[in-house]
mmCIF file of C-alpha atoms in Angstrom:
data_model
loop_
_atom_site.group_PDB
_atom_site.id
_atom_site.type_symbol
_atom_site.label_atom_id
_atom_site.label_comp_id
_atom_site.label_asym_id
_atom_site.label_seq_id
_atom_site.Cartn_x
_atom_site.Cartn_y
_atom_site.Cartn_z
ATOM 1 C CA UNK A 1 -95.946 -124.828 -73.227
ATOM 2 C CA UNK A 2 -97.475 -121.872 -71.365
ATOM 3 C CA UNK A 3 -100.630 -122.476 -69.455
ATOM 4 C CA UNK A 4 -102.291 -119.598 -71.285
ATOM 5 C CA UNK A 5 -101.896 -121.142 -74.662
ATOM 6 C CA UNK A 6 -104.915 -122.558 -76.362
ATOM 7 C CA UNK A 7 -104.435 -125.021 -79.121
ATOM 8 C CA UNK A 8 -106.834 -124.397 -82.028
ATOM 9 C CA UNK A 9 -107.314 -127.150 -84.620
ATOM 10 C CA UNK A 10 -106.534 -125.776 -88.101
ATOM 11 C CA UNK A 11 -109.636 -127.410 -89.583
ATOM 12 C CA UNK A 12 -112.009 -125.669 -87.125
ATOM 13 C CA UNK A 13 -110.246 -122.387 -87.636
ATOM 14 C CA UNK A 14 -110.710 -122.596 -91.388
ATOM 15 C CA UNK A 15 -114.434 -123.274 -90.990
ATOM 16 C CA UNK A 16 -115.087 -120.029 -89.026
ATOM 17 C CA UNK A 17 -116.664 -117.027 -90.772
ATOM 18 C CA UNK A 18 -114.307 -114.895 -92.834
ATOM 19 C CA UNK A 19 -114.720 -111.798 -90.595
ATOM 20 C CA UNK A 20 -113.967 -113.814 -87.411
ATOM 21 C CA UNK A 21 -110.953 -115.440 -89.056
ATOM 22 C CA UNK A 22 -109.557 -112.094 -90.062
ATOM 23 C CA UNK A 23 -110.061 -110.708 -86.608
ATOM 24 C CA UNK A 24 -108.502 -113.728 -84.929
ATOM 25 C CA UNK A 25 -105.548 -113.836 -87.331
ATOM 26 C CA UNK A 26 -104.805 -110.246 -86.678
ATOM 27 C CA UNK A 27 -105.103 -110.220 -82.878
ATOM 28 C CA UNK A 28 -104.264 -113.698 -81.438
ATOM 29 C CA UNK A 29 -103.650 -116.345 -84.014
ATOM 30 C CA UNK A 30 -100.103 -117.898 -84.133
ATOM 31 C CA UNK A 31 -98.673 -121.065 -85.468
ATOM 32 C CA UNK A 32 -95.815 -122.926 -83.769
ATOM 33 C CA UNK A 33 -93.350 -125.116 -85.686
ATOM 34 C CA UNK A 34 -91.127 -127.098 -83.359
ATOM 35 C CA UNK A 35 -87.744 -128.631 -83.959
ATOM 36 C CA UNK A 36 -89.312 -131.813 -85.479
ATOM 37 C CA UNK A 37 -91.362 -129.842 -87.959
ATOM 38 C CA UNK A 38 -94.654 -130.338 -86.147
ATOM 39 C CA UNK A 39 -96.984 -127.375 -86.449
ATOM 40 C CA UNK A 40 -99.712 -126.257 -83.990
ATOM 41 C CA UNK A 41 -102.103 -123.302 -84.299
ATOM 42 C CA UNK A 42 -102.160 -121.399 -81.041
ATOM 43 C CA UNK A 43 -104.619 -118.779 -79.703
ATOM 44 C CA UNK A 44 -102.368 -116.490 -77.589
ATOM 45 C CA UNK A 45 -102.577 -112.899 -76.640
ATOM 46 C CA UNK A 46 -99.480 -110.697 -76.330
ATOM 47 C CA UNK A 47 -99.030 -111.567 -72.644
ATOM 48 C CA UNK A 48 -99.053 -115.211 -73.444
ATOM 49 C CA UNK A 49 -96.419 -114.754 -76.215
ATOM 50 C CA UNK A 50 -94.272 -112.601 -73.880
ATOM 51 C CA UNK A 51 -94.322 -115.291 -71.266
ATOM 52 C CA UNK A 52 -93.791 -118.149 -73.719
ATOM 53 C CA UNK A 53 -90.695 -116.757 -75.430
ATOM 54 C CA UNK A 54 -89.418 -114.264 -72.750
ATOM 55 C CA UNK A 55 -89.381 -111.020 -74.840
ATOM 56 C CA UNK A 56 -90.466 -107.503 -74.028
ATOM 57 C CA UNK A 57 -93.614 -105.715 -75.151
ATOM 58 C CA UNK A 58 -91.665 -103.352 -77.367
ATOM 59 C CA UNK A 59 -90.239 -106.271 -79.279
ATOM 60 C CA UNK A 60 -93.635 -107.827 -79.758
ATOM 61 C CA UNK A 61 -95.036 -104.510 -80.932
ATOM 62 C CA UNK A 62 -92.780 -104.863 -83.962
ATOM 63 C CA UNK A 63 -94.868 -107.775 -85.046
ATOM 64 C CA UNK A 64 -98.178 -106.032 -84.744
ATOM 65 C CA UNK A 65 -99.756 -106.022 -88.315
ATOM 66 C CA UNK A 66 -101.800 -102.952 -87.408
ATOM 67 C CA UNK A 67 -98.692 -100.869 -86.877
ATOM 68 C CA UNK A 68 -96.098 -99.905 -89.465
ATOM 69 C CA UNK A 69 -92.564 -100.715 -88.460
ATOM 70 C CA UNK A 70 -89.513 -101.067 -90.717
ATOM 71 C CA UNK A 71 -87.919 -104.474 -91.363
ATOM 72 C CA UNK A 72 -85.977 -105.712 -88.395
ATOM 73 C CA UNK A 73 -84.008 -108.757 -87.286
ATOM 74 C CA UNK A 74 -83.368 -108.432 -83.510
ATOM 75 C CA UNK A 75 -81.436 -110.822 -81.356
ATOM 76 C CA UNK A 76 -82.623 -111.102 -77.711
ATOM 77 C CA UNK A 77 -81.509 -113.303 -74.806
ATOM 78 C CA UNK A 78 -83.705 -116.291 -75.742
ATOM 79 C CA UNK A 79 -85.279 -115.417 -79.117
ATOM 80 C CA UNK A 80 -84.863 -113.754 -82.523
ATOM 81 C CA UNK A 81 -87.556 -111.282 -83.390
ATOM 82 C CA UNK A 82 -88.127 -111.230 -87.161
ATOM 83 C CA UNK A 83 -90.120 -108.576 -88.977
ATOM 84 C CA UNK A 84 -89.709 -108.873 -92.754
ATOM 85 C CA UNK A 85 -92.705 -107.749 -94.770
ATOM 86 C CA UNK A 86 -95.393 -110.387 -94.194
ATOM 87 C CA UNK A 87 -93.070 -112.668 -92.263
ATOM 88 C CA UNK A 88 -93.534 -111.806 -88.583
ATOM 89 C CA UNK A 89 -91.904 -114.514 -86.497
ATOM 90 C CA UNK A 90 -90.254 -115.268 -83.192
ATOM 91 C CA UNK A 91 -87.508 -117.870 -83.330
ATOM 92 C CA UNK A 92 -86.260 -119.733 -80.220
ATOM 93 C CA UNK A 93 -83.919 -122.711 -79.899
ATOM 94 C CA UNK A 94 -86.920 -125.097 -79.858
ATOM 95 C CA UNK A 95 -89.684 -123.555 -81.984
ATOM 96 C CA UNK A 96 -90.691 -120.868 -84.541
ATOM 97 C CA UNK A 97 -93.852 -118.806 -83.880
ATOM 98 C CA UNK A 98 -95.381 -117.218 -86.928
ATOM 99 C CA UNK A 99 -98.143 -114.635 -86.896
ATOM 100 C CA UNK A 100 -101.247 -114.848 -89.291
ATOM 101 C CA UNK A 101 -101.059 -118.471 -90.267
ATOM 102 C CA UNK A 102 -103.995 -118.111 -92.554
ATOM 103 C CA UNK A 103 -102.217 -115.510 -94.743
ATOM 104 C CA UNK A 104 -101.588 -116.816 -98.225
ATOM 105 C CA UNK A 105 -98.009 -115.530 -98.081
ATOM 106 C CA UNK A 106 -97.328 -117.209 -94.696
ATOM 107 C CA UNK A 107 -98.610 -120.635 -95.624
ATOM 108 C CA UNK A 108 -95.637 -121.482 -97.982
ATOM 109 C CA UNK A 109 -93.236 -120.432 -95.165
ATOM 110 C CA UNK A 110 -94.874 -122.827 -92.728
ATOM 111 C CA UNK A 111 -94.737 -125.631 -95.190
ATOM 112 C CA UNK A 112 -91.044 -124.941 -95.944
ATOM 113 C CA UNK A 113 -90.332 -124.891 -92.124
ATOM 114 C CA UNK A 114 -92.029 -128.234 -91.698
ATOM 115 C CA UNK A 115 -89.966 -129.649 -94.449
ATOM 116 C CA UNK A 116 -86.461 -128.240 -93.575
ATOM 117 C CA UNK A 117 -86.504 -127.927 -89.782
ATOM 118 C CA UNK A 118 -86.476 -131.656 -88.856
ATOM 119 C CA UNK A 119 -82.859 -132.955 -88.329
ATOM 120 C CA UNK A 120 -81.622 -135.196 -91.091
ATOM 121 C CA UNK A 121 -80.913 -137.968 -88.621
ATOM 122 C CA UNK A 122 -84.585 -138.405 -87.973
ATOM 123 C CA UNK A 123 -85.296 -139.016 -91.636
ATOM 124 C CA UNK A 124 -82.349 -141.432 -91.917
ATOM 125 C CA UNK A 125 -83.158 -143.806 -89.017
ATOM 126 C CA UNK A 126 -82.843 -147.366 -90.091
ATOM 127 C CA UNK A 127 -80.935 -146.469 -93.262
ATOM 128 C CA UNK A 128 -77.222 -147.436 -93.317
ATOM 129 C CA UNK A 129 -77.546 -150.518 -91.212
ATOM 130 C CA UNK A 130 -77.518 -152.889 -94.162
ATOM 131 C CA UNK A 131 -74.418 -151.411 -95.877
ATOM 132 C CA UNK A 132 -71.396 -149.781 -94.304
ATOM 133 C CA UNK A 133 -71.213 -147.152 -97.063
ATOM 134 C CA UNK A 134 -74.740 -146.072 -96.457
ATOM 135 C CA UNK A 135 -73.974 -145.793 -92.720
ATOM 136 C CA UNK A 136 -70.967 -143.568 -93.367
ATOM 137 C CA UNK A 137 -73.082 -141.279 -95.610
ATOM 138 C CA UNK A 138 -75.849 -141.061 -93.011
ATOM 139 C CA UNK A 139 -73.286 -140.037 -90.381
ATOM 140 C CA UNK A 140 -71.833 -137.347 -92.633
ATOM 141 C CA UNK A 141 -75.234 -135.916 -93.407
ATOM 142 C CA UNK A 142 -76.251 -136.000 -89.716
ATOM 143 C CA UNK A 143 -73.065 -134.120 -88.660
ATOM 144 C CA UNK A 144 -73.628 -131.515 -91.431
ATOM 145 C CA UNK A 145 -77.124 -130.929 -90.146
ATOM 146 C CA UNK A 146 -75.957 -130.622 -86.629
ATOM 147 C CA UNK A 147 -73.378 -127.984 -87.554
ATOM 148 C CA UNK A 148 -76.223 -125.552 -88.394
ATOM 149 C CA UNK A 149 -78.212 -124.592 -85.301
ATOM 150 C CA UNK A 150 -81.969 -124.687 -85.312
ATOM 151 C CA UNK A 151 -82.440 -120.868 -85.112
ATOM 152 C CA UNK A 152 -80.184 -120.435 -88.238
ATOM 153 C CA UNK A 153 -82.189 -122.984 -90.171
ATOM 154 C CA UNK A 154 -85.393 -121.200 -89.312
ATOM 155 C CA UNK A 155 -83.802 -117.831 -90.166
ATOM 156 C CA UNK A 156 -82.561 -119.192 -93.486
ATOM 157 C CA UNK A 157 -86.069 -120.310 -94.358
ATOM 158 C CA UNK A 158 -87.459 -116.872 -93.558
ATOM 159 C CA UNK A 159 -84.742 -115.049 -95.504
ATOM 160 C CA UNK A 160 -85.176 -117.326 -98.540
ATOM 161 C CA UNK A 161 -88.947 -116.736 -98.388
ATOM 162 C CA UNK A 162 -88.798 -113.010 -98.367
ATOM 163 C CA UNK A 163 -86.149 -112.852 -100.929
ATOM 164 C CA UNK A 164 -88.009 -115.154 -103.228
ATOM 165 C CA UNK A 165 -91.200 -113.265 -102.658
ATOM 166 C CA UNK A 166 -89.679 -109.908 -103.472
ATOM 167 C CA UNK A 167 -87.911 -111.310 -106.484
ATOM 168 C CA UNK A 168 -91.129 -112.898 -107.811
ATOM 169 C CA UNK A 169 -92.928 -109.494 -107.489
ATOM 170 C CA UNK A 170 -90.083 -107.851 -109.259
ATOM 171 C CA UNK A 171 -90.244 -110.321 -112.186
ATOM 172 C CA UNK A 172 -94.075 -109.795 -112.481
ATOM 173 C CA UNK A 173 -93.420 -106.099 -112.529
ATOM 174 C CA UNK A 174 -90.763 -106.470 -115.246
ATOM 175 C CA UNK A 175 -93.117 -108.660 -117.301
ATOM 176 C CA UNK A 176 -95.829 -105.964 -117.215
ATOM 177 C CA UNK A 177 -93.647 -102.833 -117.415
ATOM 178 C CA UNK A 178 -91.396 -103.500 -120.345
ATOM 179 C CA UNK A 179 -94.125 -104.145 -122.871
ATOM 180 C CA UNK A 180 -96.126 -101.213 -121.591
ATOM 181 C CA UNK A 181 -93.165 -98.876 -121.943
ATOM 182 C CA UNK A 182 -92.430 -100.133 -125.423
ATOM 183 C CA UNK A 183 -96.108 -99.571 -126.388
ATOM 184 C CA UNK A 184 -95.943 -96.064 -124.931
ATOM 185 C CA UNK A 185 -92.999 -95.127 -127.102
ATOM 186 C CA UNK A 186 -94.802 -96.336 -130.243
ATOM 187 C CA UNK A 187 -98.083 -94.643 -129.508
ATOM 188 C CA UNK A 188 -98.432 -91.822 -126.885
ATOM 189 C CA UNK A 189 -102.043 -91.939 -125.551
ATOM 190 C CA UNK A 190 -103.826 -91.262 -122.353
ATOM 191 C CA UNK A 191 -104.444 -94.930 -121.738
ATOM 192 C CA UNK A 192 -100.788 -95.892 -122.128
ATOM 193 C CA UNK A 193 -99.704 -93.004 -119.980
ATOM 194 C CA UNK A 194 -102.045 -93.910 -117.138
ATOM 195 C CA UNK A 195 -100.933 -97.648 -117.407
ATOM 196 C CA UNK A 196 -97.174 -96.611 -117.156
ATOM 197 C CA UNK A 197 -98.104 -94.238 -114.251
ATOM 198 C CA UNK A 198 -99.641 -97.121 -112.312
ATOM 199 C CA UNK A 199 -96.639 -99.341 -113.009
ATOM 200 C CA UNK A 200 -94.202 -96.692 -111.899
ATOM 201 C CA UNK A 201 -96.104 -96.268 -108.541
ATOM 202 C CA UNK A 202 -95.997 -100.052 -108.052
ATOM 203 C CA UNK A 203 -92.259 -100.037 -108.786
ATOM 204 C CA UNK A 204 -91.650 -97.210 -106.290
ATOM 205 C CA UNK A 205 -93.552 -99.101 -103.527
ATOM 206 C CA UNK A 206 -91.669 -102.340 -104.301
ATOM 207 C CA UNK A 207 -88.268 -100.567 -104.403
ATOM 208 C CA UNK A 208 -88.992 -99.113 -100.925
ATOM 209 C CA UNK A 209 -89.839 -102.624 -99.641
ATOM 210 C CA UNK A 210 -86.748 -104.177 -101.177
ATOM 211 C CA UNK A 211 -84.548 -101.375 -99.874
ATOM 212 C CA UNK A 212 -85.861 -101.811 -96.271
ATOM 213 C CA UNK A 213 -84.923 -105.466 -96.243
ATOM 214 C CA UNK A 214 -81.556 -104.705 -97.879
ATOM 215 C CA UNK A 215 -80.764 -102.012 -95.341
ATOM 216 C CA UNK A 216 -81.520 -104.287 -92.471
ATOM 217 C CA UNK A 217 -79.310 -107.070 -93.789
ATOM 218 C CA UNK A 218 -76.530 -104.539 -94.362
ATOM 219 C CA UNK A 219 -76.820 -103.012 -91.019
ATOM 220 C CA UNK A 220 -76.726 -106.438 -89.466
ATOM 221 C CA UNK A 221 -73.665 -107.552 -91.458
ATOM 222 C CA UNK A 222 -71.797 -104.315 -90.358
ATOM 223 C CA UNK A 223 -72.244 -105.085 -86.628
ATOM 224 C CA UNK A 224 -70.624 -108.276 -85.298
ATOM 225 C CA UNK A 225 -72.218 -107.744 -81.916
ATOM 226 C CA UNK A 226 -75.747 -107.930 -83.365
ATOM 227 C CA UNK A 227 -74.869 -110.988 -85.276
ATOM 228 C CA UNK A 228 -73.463 -112.597 -82.177
ATOM 229 C CA UNK A 229 -76.798 -111.895 -80.368
ATOM 230 C CA UNK A 230 -78.549 -114.210 -82.919
ATOM 231 C CA UNK A 231 -76.479 -117.221 -81.781
ATOM 232 C CA UNK A 232 -79.153 -118.637 -79.311
ATOM 233 C CA UNK A 233 -77.654 -122.091 -79.095
ATOM 234 C CA UNK A 234 -74.209 -120.639 -78.308
ATOM 235 C CA UNK A 235 -75.637 -118.422 -75.609
ATOM 236 C CA UNK A 236 -77.590 -121.363 -74.185
ATOM 237 C CA UNK A 237 -74.437 -123.483 -74.165
ATOM 238 C CA UNK A 238 -72.384 -120.693 -72.515
ATOM 239 C CA UNK A 239 -74.958 -120.200 -69.857
ATOM 240 C CA UNK A 240 -75.196 -123.889 -69.209
ATOM 241 C CA UNK A 241 -71.380 -124.173 -68.884
ATOM 242 C CA UNK A 242 -71.381 -121.259 -66.442
ATOM 243 C CA UNK A 243 -74.062 -122.928 -64.427
ATOM 244 C CA UNK A 244 -72.309 -126.255 -64.410
ATOM 245 C CA UNK A 245 -69.133 -124.591 -63.113
ATOM 246 C CA UNK A 246 -71.042 -123.070 -60.194
ATOM 247 C CA UNK A 247 -72.942 -126.176 -59.379
ATOM 248 C CA UNK A 248 -71.243 -129.396 -60.184
ATOM 249 C CA UNK A 249 -74.354 -131.426 -59.683
ATOM 250 C CA UNK A 250 -76.362 -129.584 -62.321
ATOM 251 C CA UNK A 251 -78.076 -131.628 -65.072
ATOM 252 C CA UNK A 252 -80.118 -130.338 -67.995
ATOM 253 C CA UNK A 253 -83.833 -130.449 -67.344
ATOM 254 C CA UNK A 254 -84.684 -132.500 -70.400
ATOM 255 C CA UNK A 255 -82.910 -134.847 -72.976
ATOM 256 C CA UNK A 256 -83.826 -132.327 -75.775
ATOM 257 C CA UNK A 257 -82.107 -129.521 -74.107
ATOM 258 C CA UNK A 258 -79.172 -131.774 -73.168
ATOM 259 C CA UNK A 259 -78.664 -132.834 -76.753
ATOM 260 C CA UNK A 260 -79.031 -129.221 -78.017
ATOM 261 C CA UNK A 261 -76.375 -128.044 -75.506
ATOM 262 C CA UNK A 262 -73.991 -130.783 -76.354
ATOM 263 C CA UNK A 263 -74.400 -130.266 -80.079
ATOM 264 C CA UNK A 264 -73.989 -126.498 -79.717
ATOM 265 C CA UNK A 265 -70.921 -126.894 -77.695
ATOM 266 C CA UNK A 266 -69.553 -129.422 -80.109
ATOM 267 C CA UNK A 267 -70.337 -127.728 -83.403
ATOM 268 C CA UNK A 268 -70.234 -124.038 -82.744
ATOM 269 C CA UNK A 269 -66.879 -122.324 -82.942
ATOM 270 C CA UNK A 270 -67.323 -120.717 -79.567
ATOM 271 C CA UNK A 271 -64.839 -122.866 -77.737
ATOM 272 C CA UNK A 272 -62.239 -122.346 -80.385
ATOM 273 C CA UNK A 273 -62.700 -118.825 -81.786
ATOM 274 C CA UNK A 274 -64.481 -117.118 -79.017
ATOM 275 C CA UNK A 275 -67.939 -115.653 -78.381
ATOM 276 C CA UNK A 276 -67.800 -113.102 -81.171
ATOM 277 C CA UNK A 277 -66.988 -115.490 -84.028
ATOM 278 C CA UNK A 278 -69.857 -114.885 -86.446
ATOM 279 C CA UNK A 279 -68.454 -116.315 -89.668
ATOM 280 C CA UNK A 280 -71.100 -118.959 -89.968
ATOM 281 C CA UNK A 281 -73.996 -116.439 -89.701
ATOM 282 C CA UNK A 282 -72.142 -113.868 -91.842
ATOM 283 C CA UNK A 283 -71.907 -116.284 -94.689
ATOM 284 C CA UNK A 284 -75.616 -117.011 -94.401
ATOM 285 C CA UNK A 285 -76.556 -113.306 -94.349
ATOM 286 C CA UNK A 286 -74.168 -112.485 -97.144
ATOM 287 C CA UNK A 287 -75.768 -114.979 -99.523
ATOM 288 C CA UNK A 288 -79.195 -113.464 -99.082
ATOM 289 C CA UNK A 289 -77.830 -109.988 -99.045
ATOM 290 C CA UNK A 290 -76.428 -110.627 -102.524
ATOM 291 C CA UNK A 291 -79.818 -112.035 -103.615
ATOM 292 C CA UNK A 292 -81.728 -109.004 -102.343
ATOM 293 C CA UNK A 293 -79.004 -106.795 -103.957
ATOM 294 C CA UNK A 294 -79.646 -108.464 -107.296
ATOM 295 C CA UNK A 295 -83.411 -107.829 -106.889
ATOM 296 C CA UNK A 296 -82.596 -104.183 -106.050
ATOM 297 C CA UNK A 297 -80.473 -103.972 -109.168
ATOM 298 C CA UNK A 298 -83.280 -105.292 -111.275
ATOM 299 C CA UNK A 299 -85.554 -102.494 -109.982
ATOM 300 C CA UNK A 300 -82.807 -99.991 -110.555
ATOM 301 C CA UNK A 301 -82.444 -101.110 -114.151
ATOM 302 C CA UNK A 302 -86.241 -100.911 -114.582
ATOM 303 C CA UNK A 303 -86.169 -97.433 -113.137
ATOM 304 C CA UNK A 304 -83.507 -96.345 -115.508
ATOM 305 C CA UNK A 305 -85.465 -97.802 -118.390
ATOM 306 C CA UNK A 306 -88.540 -95.820 -117.259
ATOM 307 C CA UNK A 307 -86.496 -92.690 -117.031
ATOM 308 C CA UNK A 308 -85.060 -93.168 -120.530
ATOM 309 C CA UNK A 309 -88.619 -93.779 -121.714
ATOM 310 C CA UNK A 310 -89.767 -90.632 -120.088
ATOM 311 C CA UNK A 311 -86.890 -88.639 -121.683
ATOM 312 C CA UNK A 312 -87.816 -90.066 -125.047
ATOM 313 C CA UNK A 313 -91.379 -89.142 -124.549
ATOM 314 C CA UNK A 314 -90.420 -85.644 -123.481
ATOM 315 C CA UNK A 315 -88.246 -85.387 -126.588
ATOM 316 C CA UNK A 316 -91.173 -86.534 -128.870
ATOM 317 C CA UNK A 317 -93.493 -84.003 -127.139
ATOM 318 C CA UNK A 318 -90.956 -81.226 -127.548
ATOM 319 C CA UNK A 319 -90.514 -82.090 -131.229
ATOM 320 C CA UNK A 320 -94.326 -81.981 -131.709
ATOM 321 C CA UNK A 321 -94.460 -78.693 -129.835
ATOM 322 C CA UNK A 322 -91.736 -77.269 -132.094
ATOM 323 C CA UNK A 323 -93.721 -78.445 -135.134
ATOM 324 C CA UNK A 324 -96.774 -76.641 -133.823
ATOM 325 C CA UNK A 325 -94.706 -73.481 -133.229
ATOM 326 C CA UNK A 326 -93.423 -73.654 -136.829
ATOM 327 C CA UNK A 327 -96.959 -74.090 -138.142
ATOM 328 C CA UNK A 328 -98.082 -71.160 -136.118
ATOM 329 C CA UNK A 329 -95.186 -69.092 -137.507
ATOM 330 C CA UNK A 330 -96.302 -69.920 -141.105
ATOM 331 C CA UNK A 331 -99.835 -68.978 -140.375
ATOM 332 C CA UNK A 332 -98.837 -65.664 -138.714
ATOM 333 C CA UNK A 333 -96.636 -64.845 -141.647
ATOM 334 C CA UNK A 334 -99.404 -65.569 -144.093
ATOM 335 C CA UNK A 335 -101.781 -63.539 -141.998
ATOM 336 C CA UNK A 336 -99.380 -60.500 -142.074
ATOM 337 C CA UNK A 337 -98.869 -60.801 -145.820
ATOM 338 C CA UNK A 338 -102.581 -61.020 -146.460
ATOM 339 C CA UNK A 339 -103.158 -58.065 -144.259
ATOM 340 C CA UNK A 340 -100.989 -55.869 -146.598
ATOM 341 C CA UNK A 341 -103.019 -57.074 -149.548
ATOM 342 C CA UNK A 342 -106.232 -56.372 -147.645
ATOM 343 C CA UNK A 343 -105.089 -52.834 -146.820
ATOM 344 C CA UNK A 344 -104.783 -52.052 -150.575
ATOM 345 C CA UNK A 345 -108.167 -53.497 -151.256
ATOM 346 C CA UNK A 346 -109.735 -51.616 -148.371
ATOM 347 C CA UNK A 347 -108.152 -48.261 -149.653
ATOM 348 C CA UNK A 348 -109.562 -48.671 -153.124
ATOM 349 C CA UNK A 349 -112.828 -50.029 -151.868
ATOM 350 C CA UNK A 350 -113.814 -46.872 -149.964
ATOM 351 C CA UNK A 351 -116.874 -45.028 -151.411
ATOM 352 C CA UNK A 352 -114.990 -41.693 -151.635
ATOM 353 C CA UNK A 353 -114.656 -39.871 -155.057
ATOM 354 C CA UNK A 354 -111.080 -39.635 -156.269
ATOM 355 C CA UNK A 355 -110.270 -37.269 -159.183
ATOM 356 C CA UNK A 356 -107.678 -39.733 -160.554
ATOM 357 C CA UNK A 357 -110.172 -42.658 -160.519
ATOM 358 C CA UNK A 358 -111.942 -41.485 -163.528
ATOM 359 C CA UNK A 359 -110.938 -42.831 -166.972
ATOM 360 C CA UNK A 360 -108.157 -44.964 -165.436
ATOM 361 C CA UNK A 361 -109.715 -48.419 -165.392
ATOM 362 C CA UNK A 362 -106.535 -50.052 -166.725
ATOM 363 C CA UNK A 363 -104.783 -49.310 -163.398
ATOM 364 C CA UNK A 364 -106.825 -51.832 -161.609
ATOM 365 C CA UNK A 365 -104.761 -54.842 -162.701
ATOM 366 C CA UNK A 366 -101.498 -53.101 -161.953
ATOM 367 C CA UNK A 367 -102.745 -52.289 -158.397
ATOM 368 C CA UNK A 368 -103.663 -55.942 -157.872
ATOM 369 C CA UNK A 369 -100.408 -57.209 -159.172
ATOM 370 C CA UNK A 370 -98.419 -54.739 -157.135
ATOM 371 C CA UNK A 371 -100.307 -55.596 -153.936
ATOM 372 C CA UNK A 372 -99.681 -59.386 -154.592
ATOM 373 C CA UNK A 373 -95.961 -58.750 -155.113
ATOM 374 C CA UNK A 374 -95.695 -56.765 -151.930
ATOM 375 C CA UNK A 375 -97.593 -59.443 -149.866
ATOM 376 C CA UNK A 376 -95.414 -62.217 -151.192
ATOM 377 C CA UNK A 377 -92.314 -60.167 -150.489
ATOM 378 C CA UNK A 378 -93.391 -59.673 -146.909
ATOM 379 C CA UNK A 379 -94.076 -63.393 -146.496
ATOM 380 C CA UNK A 380 -90.708 -64.379 -147.947
ATOM 381 C CA UNK A 381 -88.884 -61.849 -145.851
ATOM 382 C CA UNK A 382 -90.357 -63.221 -142.657
ATOM 383 C CA UNK A 383 -89.553 -66.794 -143.587
ATOM 384 C CA UNK A 384 -86.002 -65.956 -144.687
ATOM 385 C CA UNK A 385 -85.392 -64.195 -141.390
ATOM 386 C CA UNK A 386 -86.858 -67.088 -139.415
ATOM 387 C CA UNK A 387 -84.628 -69.630 -141.196
ATOM 388 C CA UNK A 388 -81.607 -67.384 -140.696
ATOM 389 C CA UNK A 389 -82.314 -67.267 -137.044
ATOM 390 C CA UNK A 390 -82.935 -71.035 -136.841
ATOM 391 C CA UNK A 391 -86.572 -70.585 -135.856
ATOM 392 C CA UNK A 392 -87.817 -73.010 -138.574
ATOM 393 C CA UNK A 393 -86.201 -75.984 -140.289
ATOM 394 C CA UNK A 394 -84.511 -75.552 -143.662
#
């Protein structure tokens, strides 16, 4: 452990004021989970982290929560830098460093690391001595655990955590979106429109987050060299073999590293298939790529449903608009017809003496009937022409 690291008890950290906790979590607070699943909260600045895991400042900058960087999985000489949404971690061959241990989304990842990182043989000590069958089963499980390097077990937990998190957010969005869209199609109102607008904004943001993770996994799968850089145990084994060839008296500095080197040299396909054999990691990444692809397909289906709903709403609005236009045409036709009738009434209502107006009172009813017939004829002519041109329904 670096001399600059300060171990902070988790209980005392949780008793600090909320503002101080937030400031500490953002700037210096890390949690370390070692190969045995033991966790320790550390108070380290960026220089302490750089010295502890041997990475550059530009790589550590990817994990800064105050800066916005896309999702990334980077393989370095002695560490894997992981930036996937809220999971900001550094994975080495001996430990996993996670930023913001008090984050509600990070706590389940820490618990899962504590459960899955310890080797199986530690949990099976003492078992299998009574019966030979149990002993064989313990040996098989131990060998299967040894075949998967520590850094890949930690990477698998991180990928599973982020894929499960995004899938859960997608299911929550689907649960809220589909009923809201159905309600909008049954009744168009400002409240329903605003609700769907907010859901569509949330879907767009979630789609971008899922797409970033998907693109990173796809880019990693397309480049065998980048995947080969993630084999930390293999690189450690290769470097140790090269050192032993130069110096015959070399010995590993600790039993832990010695066992890790021997296990990596025994279980990794480096000695058989070469340094660029990445089939093991490729299968791991493909599994979670398919999972994130399924989540992306769910969001695509939801987007198509929203687009179909918008098209349906637009059709309904166009239909209502057409009905209003037809109503306006009826009103304008009636107005024109009545204007003809009003013209006749205005002419006969003038206070001007007419020589033919005297002793012709019987003509009043004929004038009224003639004006009504002309007005009706005008109205029917307009409506017939409109139907002939398809301006109104039949």
